[in-house]
């Protein structure tokens, strides 16, 4: 028997998938209506979180942040049996994941932080990516159950909070990527480029495929053999800024990039590869 705490978009679809697989699932949510809605699919809903975890083999958690995980687990403690497995899919700080692993071990429980790169539909379809690290014996024990929840379980080794850190790294890319995409679309608007033409460009030319090579370039430490000089990249960046201003489409990310380019040009790196602006981040 399984308990699932947190019936947001991700948690509720995880539960629906588990129920379809024939599992018995007890659910709880701070707003009880969201938990009660899962009864129509076969879940057992509880208003008391300690009752929801009573008698289960493992508890899955999808909450908001470190504070909510700590609060809810503390409230659940009276209902937990010794040896109950605690599996936390919440995106939290790396420090919090480490502290909880150690604190719950001291209380006689095994806690595994297993954040995900999955949307609600992925949770329902059991596709996507789940990240784990730490106790390899525990991971081996849980991997069949975790694999049933997701398409891929990625094991990042014995460092307890490495999965939490990797999740934050991935989310940082998603935030930067989305903000950069918004600037790209804003520039297109400013230049009166039809959206269909932008789709045509990126359907044919996939800059995302360059990411592994770009990471190698940034971390390689060699910037004196440029494929695009920083001064030329800065020139183009000014064209972006000027066009956006003329088209009354303010940009969010590009101005900060331009300022960083100027800083590196002032330091004498104008004729290095433009990726030198990332040198401090990886050195």
mmCIF file of N, CA and C in Angstrom, residues 48-165:
data_model
loop_
_atom_site.group_PDB
_atom_site.id
_atom_site.type_symbol
_atom_site.label_atom_id
_atom_site.label_comp_id
_atom_site.label_asym_id
_atom_site.label_seq_id
_atom_site.Cartn_x
_atom_site.Cartn_y
_atom_site.Cartn_z
ATOM 1 N N UNK A 48 -6.530 13.862 7.515
ATOM 2 C CA UNK A 48 -5.416 13.841 8.477
ATOM 3 C C UNK A 48 -4.225 13.157 7.812
ATOM 4 N N UNK A 49 -3.112 13.875 7.679
ATOM 5 C CA UNK A 49 -1.960 13.324 6.979
ATOM 6 C C UNK A 49 -1.369 12.128 7.708
ATOM 7 N N UNK A 50 -1.441 12.120 9.037
ATOM 8 C CA UNK A 50 -0.906 10.972 9.774
ATOM 9 C C UNK A 50 -1.741 9.720 9.523
ATOM 10 N N UNK A 51 -3.043 9.889 9.320
ATOM 11 C CA UNK A 51 -3.896 8.747 8.975
ATOM 12 C C UNK A 51 -3.618 8.275 7.559
ATOM 13 N N UNK A 52 -3.295 9.215 6.667
ATOM 14 C CA UNK A 52 -3.035 8.854 5.275
ATOM 15 C C UNK A 52 -1.811 7.966 5.131
ATOM 16 N N UNK A 53 -0.818 8.125 6.014
ATOM 17 C CA UNK A 53 0.417 7.345 5.894
ATOM 18 C C UNK A 53 0.390 6.092 6.766
ATOM 19 N N UNK A 54 -0.659 5.904 7.518
ATOM 20 C CA UNK A 54 -0.732 4.760 8.431
ATOM 21 C C UNK A 54 -0.826 3.449 7.649
ATOM 22 N N UNK A 55 0.050 2.503 7.963
ATOM 23 C CA UNK A 55 -0.006 1.168 7.388
ATOM 24 C C UNK A 55 0.568 1.023 5.995
ATOM 25 N N UNK A 56 1.207 2.079 5.456
ATOM 26 C CA UNK A 56 1.726 1.993 4.092
ATOM 27 C C UNK A 56 3.191 1.569 4.095
ATOM 28 N N UNK A 57 3.634 1.046 2.955
ATOM 29 C CA UNK A 57 5.029 0.638 2.809
ATOM 30 C C UNK A 57 5.915 1.809 2.427
ATOM 31 N N UNK A 58 5.368 2.695 1.603
ATOM 32 C CA UNK A 58 6.164 3.857 1.196
ATOM 33 C C UNK A 58 5.264 5.066 1.007
ATOM 34 N N UNK A 59 5.881 6.238 1.201
ATOM 35 C CA UNK A 59 5.182 7.508 1.086
ATOM 36 C C UNK A 59 5.851 8.325 -0.007
ATOM 37 N N UNK A 60 5.074 8.768 -0.985
ATOM 38 C CA UNK A 60 5.569 9.658 -2.038
ATOM 39 C C UNK A 60 5.102 11.077 -1.723
ATOM 40 N N UNK A 61 5.938 12.042 -2.044
ATOM 41 C CA UNK A 61 5.675 13.430 -1.673
ATOM 42 C C UNK A 61 5.898 14.325 -2.884
ATOM 43 N N UNK A 62 4.906 15.151 -3.215
ATOM 44 C CA UNK A 62 5.077 16.202 -4.225
ATOM 45 C C UNK A 62 4.469 17.480 -3.652
ATOM 46 N N UNK A 63 5.306 18.274 -3.005
ATOM 47 C CA UNK A 63 4.851 19.501 -2.354
ATOM 48 C C UNK A 63 5.539 20.714 -2.969
ATOM 49 N N UNK A 64 5.524 21.836 -2.251
ATOM 50 C CA UNK A 64 5.984 23.100 -2.841
ATOM 51 C C UNK A 64 7.475 23.338 -2.684
ATOM 52 N N UNK A 65 7.988 23.155 -1.456
ATOM 53 C CA UNK A 65 9.361 23.569 -1.172
ATOM 54 C C UNK A 65 9.862 22.877 0.085
ATOM 55 N N UNK A 66 11.074 23.245 0.524
ATOM 56 C CA UNK A 66 11.666 22.642 1.716
ATOM 57 C C UNK A 66 10.755 22.764 2.930
ATOM 58 N N UNK A 67 10.244 23.967 3.154
ATOM 59 C CA UNK A 67 9.452 24.211 4.361
ATOM 60 C C UNK A 67 8.198 23.350 4.383
ATOM 61 N N UNK A 68 7.510 23.231 3.245
ATOM 62 C CA UNK A 68 6.283 22.445 3.225
ATOM 63 C C UNK A 68 6.573 20.961 3.405
ATOM 64 N N UNK A 69 7.670 20.465 2.831
ATOM 65 C CA UNK A 69 8.028 19.060 3.027
ATOM 66 C C UNK A 69 8.326 18.792 4.500
ATOM 67 N N UNK A 70 9.117 19.657 5.116
ATOM 68 C CA UNK A 70 9.450 19.475 6.529
ATOM 69 C C UNK A 70 8.198 19.508 7.402
ATOM 70 N N UNK A 71 7.317 20.458 7.124
ATOM 71 C CA UNK A 71 6.099 20.613 7.919
ATOM 72 C C UNK A 71 5.194 19.394 7.791
ATOM 73 N N UNK A 72 4.964 18.944 6.559
ATOM 74 C CA UNK A 72 4.029 17.841 6.330
ATOM 75 C C UNK A 72 4.594 16.526 6.866
ATOM 76 N N UNK A 73 5.867 16.289 6.684
ATOM 77 C CA UNK A 73 6.454 15.053 7.215
ATOM 78 C C UNK A 73 6.391 15.030 8.744
ATOM 79 N N UNK A 74 6.585 16.173 9.367
ATOM 80 C CA UNK A 74 6.491 16.231 10.825
ATOM 81 C C UNK A 74 5.066 15.906 11.278
ATOM 82 N N UNK A 75 4.080 16.424 10.548
ATOM 83 C CA UNK A 75 2.687 16.133 10.875
ATOM 84 C C UNK A 75 2.345 14.663 10.616
ATOM 85 N N UNK A 76 3.028 14.054 9.640
ATOM 86 C CA UNK A 76 2.764 12.656 9.296
ATOM 87 C C UNK A 76 3.424 11.681 10.253
ATOM 88 N N UNK A 77 4.423 12.133 10.986
ATOM 89 C CA UNK A 77 5.256 11.245 11.809
ATOM 90 C C UNK A 77 4.459 10.300 12.718
ATOM 91 N N UNK A 78 3.400 10.762 13.410
ATOM 92 C CA UNK A 78 2.675 9.834 14.294
ATOM 93 C C UNK A 78 2.094 8.610 13.570
ATOM 94 N N UNK A 79 1.841 8.734 12.282
ATOM 95 C CA UNK A 79 1.254 7.623 11.547
ATOM 96 C C UNK A 79 2.261 6.728 10.848
ATOM 97 N N UNK A 80 3.523 7.140 10.834
ATOM 98 C CA UNK A 80 4.547 6.378 10.128
ATOM 99 C C UNK A 80 4.998 5.185 10.949
ATOM 100 N N UNK A 81 5.107 4.042 10.294
ATOM 101 C CA UNK A 81 5.654 2.859 10.946
ATOM 102 C C UNK A 81 7.159 2.826 10.729
ATOM 103 N N UNK A 82 7.921 2.313 11.684
ATOM 104 C CA UNK A 82 9.373 2.197 11.489
ATOM 105 C C UNK A 82 9.681 1.455 10.196
ATOM 106 N N UNK A 83 10.623 2.009 9.431
ATOM 107 C CA UNK A 83 11.006 1.386 8.184
ATOM 108 C C UNK A 83 10.240 1.865 6.969
ATOM 109 N N UNK A 84 9.214 2.704 7.167
ATOM 110 C CA UNK A 84 8.477 3.245 6.030
ATOM 111 C C UNK A 84 9.431 4.023 5.129
ATOM 112 N N UNK A 85 9.316 3.818 3.834
ATOM 113 C CA UNK A 85 10.165 4.499 2.856
ATOM 114 C C UNK A 85 9.560 5.848 2.504
ATOM 115 N N UNK A 86 10.361 6.888 2.541
ATOM 116 C CA UNK A 86 9.920 8.242 2.215
ATOM 117 C C UNK A 86 10.584 8.659 0.908
ATOM 118 N N UNK A 87 9.795 8.923 -0.123
ATOM 119 C CA UNK A 87 10.320 9.271 -1.443
ATOM 120 C C UNK A 87 9.774 10.643 -1.815
ATOM 121 N N UNK A 88 10.666 11.600 -1.914
ATOM 122 C CA UNK A 88 10.282 12.995 -2.087
ATOM 123 C C UNK A 88 10.609 13.457 -3.507
ATOM 124 N N UNK A 89 9.573 13.810 -4.267
ATOM 125 C CA UNK A 89 9.750 14.270 -5.645
ATOM 126 C C UNK A 89 9.728 15.794 -5.744
ATOM 127 N N UNK A 90 9.667 16.481 -4.611
ATOM 128 C CA UNK A 90 9.595 17.942 -4.599
ATOM 129 C C UNK A 90 10.923 18.548 -5.048
ATOM 130 N N UNK A 91 10.861 19.619 -5.831
ATOM 131 C CA UNK A 91 12.072 20.382 -6.136
ATOM 132 C C UNK A 91 12.420 21.225 -4.922
ATOM 133 N N UNK A 92 13.562 20.922 -4.309
ATOM 134 C CA UNK A 92 13.978 21.613 -3.088
ATOM 135 C C UNK A 92 15.427 22.058 -3.220
ATOM 136 N N UNK A 93 15.921 22.706 -2.181
ATOM 137 C CA UNK A 93 17.346 23.036 -2.139
ATOM 138 C C UNK A 93 18.161 21.766 -1.943
ATOM 139 N N UNK A 94 19.409 21.810 -2.409
ATOM 140 C CA UNK A 94 20.302 20.673 -2.193
ATOM 141 C C UNK A 94 20.586 20.495 -0.706
ATOM 142 N N UNK A 95 20.717 21.615 0.014
ATOM 143 C CA UNK A 95 20.976 21.544 1.454
ATOM 144 C C UNK A 95 19.814 20.885 2.182
ATOM 145 N N UNK A 96 18.597 21.227 1.774
ATOM 146 C CA UNK A 96 17.416 20.641 2.412
ATOM 147 C C UNK A 96 17.324 19.151 2.182
ATOM 148 N N UNK A 97 17.636 18.707 0.967
ATOM 149 C CA UNK A 97 17.592 17.275 0.662
ATOM 150 C C UNK A 97 18.587 16.509 1.526
ATOM 151 N N UNK A 98 19.770 17.063 1.692
ATOM 152 C CA UNK A 98 20.789 16.411 2.523
ATOM 153 C C UNK A 98 20.339 16.371 3.980
ATOM 154 N N UNK A 99 19.853 17.491 4.483
ATOM 155 C CA UNK A 99 19.442 17.564 5.885
ATOM 156 C C UNK A 99 18.305 16.589 6.182
ATOM 157 N N UNK A 100 17.319 16.500 5.282
ATOM 158 C CA UNK A 100 16.202 15.580 5.510
ATOM 159 C C UNK A 100 16.658 14.127 5.464
ATOM 160 N N UNK A 101 17.532 13.785 4.535
ATOM 161 C CA UNK A 101 18.027 12.411 4.452
ATOM 162 C C UNK A 101 18.670 11.997 5.765
ATOM 163 N N UNK A 102 19.502 12.865 6.299
ATOM 164 C CA UNK A 102 20.219 12.547 7.536
ATOM 165 C C UNK A 102 19.285 12.561 8.741
ATOM 166 N N UNK A 103 18.377 13.537 8.775
ATOM 167 C CA UNK A 103 17.480 13.661 9.928
ATOM 168 C C UNK A 103 16.525 12.478 10.019
ATOM 169 N N UNK A 104 15.976 12.043 8.898
ATOM 170 C CA UNK A 104 15.033 10.939 8.938
ATOM 171 C C UNK A 104 15.734 9.598 9.121
ATOM 172 N N UNK A 105 16.969 9.511 8.694
ATOM 173 C CA UNK A 105 17.750 8.303 8.983
ATOM 174 C C UNK A 105 17.949 8.166 10.482
ATOM 175 N N UNK A 106 18.234 9.296 11.134
ATOM 176 C CA UNK A 106 18.423 9.273 12.584
ATOM 177 C C UNK A 106 17.148 8.860 13.310
ATOM 178 N N UNK A 107 16.001 9.055 12.670
ATOM 179 C CA UNK A 107 14.714 8.680 13.269
ATOM 180 C C UNK A 107 14.301 7.259 12.897
ATOM 181 N N UNK A 108 15.121 6.582 12.094
ATOM 182 C CA UNK A 108 14.833 5.202 11.735
ATOM 183 C C UNK A 108 14.093 5.023 10.427
ATOM 184 N N UNK A 109 14.110 6.059 9.577
ATOM 185 C CA UNK A 109 13.417 5.984 8.297
ATOM 186 C C UNK A 109 14.413 6.199 7.159
ATOM 187 N N UNK A 110 14.094 5.637 6.019
ATOM 188 C CA UNK A 110 14.917 5.851 4.830
ATOM 189 C C UNK A 110 14.222 6.849 3.919
ATOM 190 N N UNK A 111 14.919 7.919 3.637
ATOM 191 C CA UNK A 111 14.384 9.028 2.837
ATOM 192 C C UNK A 111 15.209 9.126 1.558
ATOM 193 N N UNK A 112 14.533 9.204 0.424
ATOM 194 C CA UNK A 112 15.214 9.370 -0.861
ATOM 195 C C UNK A 112 14.617 10.557 -1.595
ATOM 196 N N UNK A 113 15.473 11.491 -1.941
ATOM 197 C CA UNK A 113 15.023 12.612 -2.752
ATOM 198 C C UNK A 113 15.101 12.185 -4.211
ATOM 199 N N UNK A 114 13.985 12.253 -4.926
ATOM 200 C CA UNK A 114 13.910 11.795 -6.316
ATOM 201 C C UNK A 114 13.129 12.806 -7.150
ATOM 202 N N UNK A 115 13.721 13.984 -7.412
ATOM 203 C CA UNK A 115 13.023 15.000 -8.213
ATOM 204 C C UNK A 115 12.872 14.538 -9.659
ATOM 205 N N UNK A 116 11.997 15.220 -10.390
ATOM 206 C CA UNK A 116 11.666 14.762 -11.737
ATOM 207 C C UNK A 116 11.713 15.903 -12.746
ATOM 208 N N UNK A 117 11.986 15.524 -13.988
ATOM 209 C CA UNK A 117 11.721 16.391 -15.130
ATOM 210 C C UNK A 117 10.519 15.776 -15.844
ATOM 211 N N UNK A 118 9.340 16.131 -15.391
ATOM 212 C CA UNK A 118 8.102 15.561 -15.887
ATOM 213 C C UNK A 118 6.986 16.588 -15.716
ATOM 214 N N UNK A 119 6.123 16.669 -16.707
ATOM 215 C CA UNK A 119 4.917 17.452 -16.572
ATOM 216 C C UNK A 119 3.769 16.559 -16.132
ATOM 217 N N UNK A 120 2.598 17.137 -15.895
ATOM 218 C CA UNK A 120 1.447 16.328 -15.464
ATOM 219 C C UNK A 120 1.116 15.185 -16.414
ATOM 220 N N UNK A 121 1.185 15.440 -17.730
ATOM 221 C CA UNK A 121 0.870 14.379 -18.681
ATOM 222 C C UNK A 121 1.894 13.248 -18.603
ATOM 223 N N UNK A 122 3.179 13.618 -18.401
ATOM 224 C CA UNK A 122 4.214 12.598 -18.216
ATOM 225 C C UNK A 122 3.911 11.736 -16.998
ATOM 226 N N UNK A 123 3.462 12.379 -15.906
ATOM 227 C CA UNK A 123 3.151 11.623 -14.698
ATOM 228 C C UNK A 123 2.031 10.631 -14.946
ATOM 229 N N UNK A 124 1.039 11.035 -15.725
ATOM 230 C CA UNK A 124 -0.075 10.145 -16.027
ATOM 231 C C UNK A 124 0.349 9.009 -16.952
ATOM 232 N N UNK A 125 1.251 9.323 -17.893
ATOM 233 C CA UNK A 125 1.683 8.327 -18.874
ATOM 234 C C UNK A 125 2.905 7.531 -18.419
ATOM 235 N N UNK A 126 3.464 7.890 -17.255
ATOM 236 C CA UNK A 126 4.673 7.239 -16.732
ATOM 237 C C UNK A 126 5.838 7.383 -17.704
ATOM 238 N N UNK A 127 6.034 8.610 -18.172
ATOM 239 C CA UNK A 127 7.156 8.931 -19.052
ATOM 240 C C UNK A 127 7.917 10.111 -18.470
ATOM 241 N N UNK A 128 9.159 10.282 -18.871
ATOM 242 C CA UNK A 128 9.939 11.410 -18.393
ATOM 243 C C UNK A 128 11.197 10.955 -17.687
ATOM 244 N N UNK A 129 11.717 11.800 -16.800
ATOM 245 C CA UNK A 129 12.995 11.546 -16.154
ATOM 246 C C UNK A 129 12.875 11.750 -14.644
ATOM 247 N N UNK A 130 13.379 10.782 -13.888
ATOM 248 C CA UNK A 130 13.445 10.887 -12.439
ATOM 249 C C UNK A 130 14.913 10.792 -12.026
ATOM 250 N N UNK A 131 15.345 11.672 -11.124
ATOM 251 C CA UNK A 131 16.735 11.758 -10.712
ATOM 252 C C UNK A 131 16.897 11.194 -9.306
ATOM 253 N N UNK A 132 17.934 10.394 -9.089
ATOM 254 C CA UNK A 132 18.214 9.853 -7.761
ATOM 255 C C UNK A 132 19.715 9.904 -7.502
ATOM 256 N N UNK A 133 20.069 9.884 -6.232
ATOM 257 C CA UNK A 133 21.468 9.788 -5.819
ATOM 258 C C UNK A 133 21.485 9.426 -4.340
ATOM 259 N N UNK A 134 22.653 8.983 -3.865
ATOM 260 C CA UNK A 134 22.784 8.654 -2.446
ATOM 261 C C UNK A 134 22.957 7.179 -2.205
ATOM 262 N N UNK A 135 22.190 6.633 -1.267
ATOM 263 C CA UNK A 135 22.289 5.242 -0.839
ATOM 264 C C UNK A 135 21.982 4.302 -2.010
ATOM 265 N N UNK A 136 23.022 3.655 -2.526
ATOM 266 C CA UNK A 136 22.838 2.832 -3.720
ATOM 267 C C UNK A 136 22.040 1.562 -3.436
ATOM 268 N N UNK A 137 22.118 1.044 -2.239
ATOM 269 C CA UNK A 137 21.301 -0.122 -1.897
ATOM 270 C C UNK A 137 19.825 0.246 -1.893
ATOM 271 N N UNK A 138 19.507 1.402 -1.330
ATOM 272 C CA UNK A 138 18.121 1.868 -1.311
ATOM 273 C C UNK A 138 17.627 2.138 -2.728
ATOM 274 N N UNK A 139 18.467 2.755 -3.544
ATOM 275 C CA UNK A 139 18.082 3.047 -4.923
ATOM 276 C C UNK A 139 17.809 1.755 -5.686
ATOM 277 N N UNK A 140 18.678 0.753 -5.500
ATOM 278 C CA UNK A 140 18.464 -0.530 -6.173
ATOM 279 C C UNK A 140 17.152 -1.165 -5.740
ATOM 280 N N UNK A 141 16.815 -1.030 -4.468
ATOM 281 C CA UNK A 141 15.559 -1.588 -3.955
ATOM 282 C C UNK A 141 14.351 -0.880 -4.554
ATOM 283 N N UNK A 142 14.461 0.436 -4.705
ATOM 284 C CA UNK A 142 13.316 1.224 -5.155
ATOM 285 C C UNK A 142 13.225 1.384 -6.668
ATOM 286 N N UNK A 143 14.288 1.086 -7.370
ATOM 287 C CA UNK A 143 14.316 1.395 -8.799
ATOM 288 C C UNK A 143 13.172 0.770 -9.589
ATOM 289 N N UNK A 144 12.763 -0.479 -9.347
ATOM 290 C CA UNK A 144 11.624 -1.004 -10.107
ATOM 291 C C UNK A 144 10.357 -0.171 -9.920
ATOM 292 N N UNK A 145 10.093 0.257 -8.687
ATOM 293 C CA UNK A 145 8.904 1.069 -8.428
ATOM 294 C C UNK A 145 9.029 2.448 -9.067
ATOM 295 N N UNK A 146 10.224 3.030 -8.993
ATOM 296 C CA UNK A 146 10.433 4.348 -9.581
ATOM 297 C C UNK A 146 10.372 4.284 -11.101
ATOM 298 N N UNK A 147 10.930 3.218 -11.674
ATOM 299 C CA UNK A 147 10.907 3.068 -13.132
ATOM 300 C C UNK A 147 9.482 2.936 -13.645
ATOM 301 N N UNK A 148 8.598 2.361 -12.830
ATOM 302 C CA UNK A 148 7.194 2.237 -13.235
ATOM 303 C C UNK A 148 6.491 3.587 -13.265
ATOM 304 N N UNK A 149 7.070 4.586 -12.594
ATOM 305 C CA UNK A 149 6.479 5.912 -12.545
ATOM 306 C C UNK A 149 6.969 6.815 -13.668
ATOM 307 N N UNK A 150 8.084 6.453 -14.292
ATOM 308 C CA UNK A 150 8.731 7.354 -15.237
ATOM 309 C C UNK A 150 9.446 6.550 -16.309
ATOM 310 N N UNK A 151 9.720 7.158 -17.421
ATOM 311 C CA UNK A 151 10.406 6.445 -18.484
ATOM 312 C C UNK A 151 11.851 6.145 -18.167
ATOM 313 N N UNK A 152 12.520 7.049 -17.453
ATOM 314 C CA UNK A 152 13.954 6.918 -17.214
ATOM 315 C C UNK A 152 14.290 7.322 -15.793
ATOM 316 N N UNK A 153 15.009 6.467 -15.078
ATOM 317 C CA UNK A 153 15.559 6.802 -13.770
ATOM 318 C C UNK A 153 17.051 7.063 -13.962
ATOM 319 N N UNK A 154 17.495 8.271 -13.623
ATOM 320 C CA UNK A 154 18.893 8.655 -13.794
ATOM 321 C C UNK A 154 19.576 8.656 -12.432
ATOM 322 N N UNK A 155 20.595 7.807 -12.270
ATOM 323 C CA UNK A 155 21.303 7.647 -11.006
ATOM 324 C C UNK A 155 22.611 8.431 -11.054
ATOM 325 N N UNK A 156 22.731 9.439 -10.179
ATOM 326 C CA UNK A 156 23.898 10.314 -10.180
ATOM 327 C C UNK A 156 24.899 9.979 -9.073
ATOM 328 N N UNK A 157 24.879 8.737 -8.600
ATOM 329 C CA UNK A 157 25.932 8.281 -7.707
ATOM 330 C C UNK A 157 25.625 8.438 -6.240
ATOM 331 N N UNK A 158 26.674 8.386 -5.431
ATOM 332 C CA UNK A 158 26.519 8.242 -3.992
ATOM 333 C C UNK A 158 26.361 9.558 -3.224
ATOM 334 N N UNK A 159 26.641 10.685 -3.850
ATOM 335 C CA UNK A 159 26.486 11.970 -3.155
ATOM 336 C C UNK A 159 25.003 12.196 -2.876
ATOM 337 N N UNK A 160 24.650 12.339 -1.620
ATOM 338 C CA UNK A 160 23.248 12.299 -1.197
ATOM 339 C C UNK A 160 22.380 13.326 -1.922
ATOM 340 N N UNK A 161 22.870 14.552 -2.038
ATOM 341 C CA UNK A 161 22.014 15.614 -2.575
ATOM 342 C C UNK A 161 22.363 15.991 -4.011
ATOM 343 N N UNK A 162 23.079 15.100 -4.709
ATOM 344 C CA UNK A 162 23.432 15.408 -6.097
ATOM 345 C C UNK A 162 22.195 15.509 -6.986
ATOM 346 N N UNK A 163 21.210 14.639 -6.775
ATOM 347 C CA UNK A 163 19.987 14.697 -7.586
ATOM 348 C C UNK A 163 19.285 16.037 -7.411
ATOM 349 N N UNK A 164 19.241 16.527 -6.172
ATOM 350 C CA UNK A 164 18.619 17.829 -5.918
ATOM 351 C C UNK A 164 19.355 18.934 -6.657
ATOM 352 N N UNK A 165 20.693 18.864 -6.654
ATOM 353 C CA UNK A 165 21.497 19.877 -7.336
ATOM 354 C C UNK A 165 21.297 19.816 -8.843
#
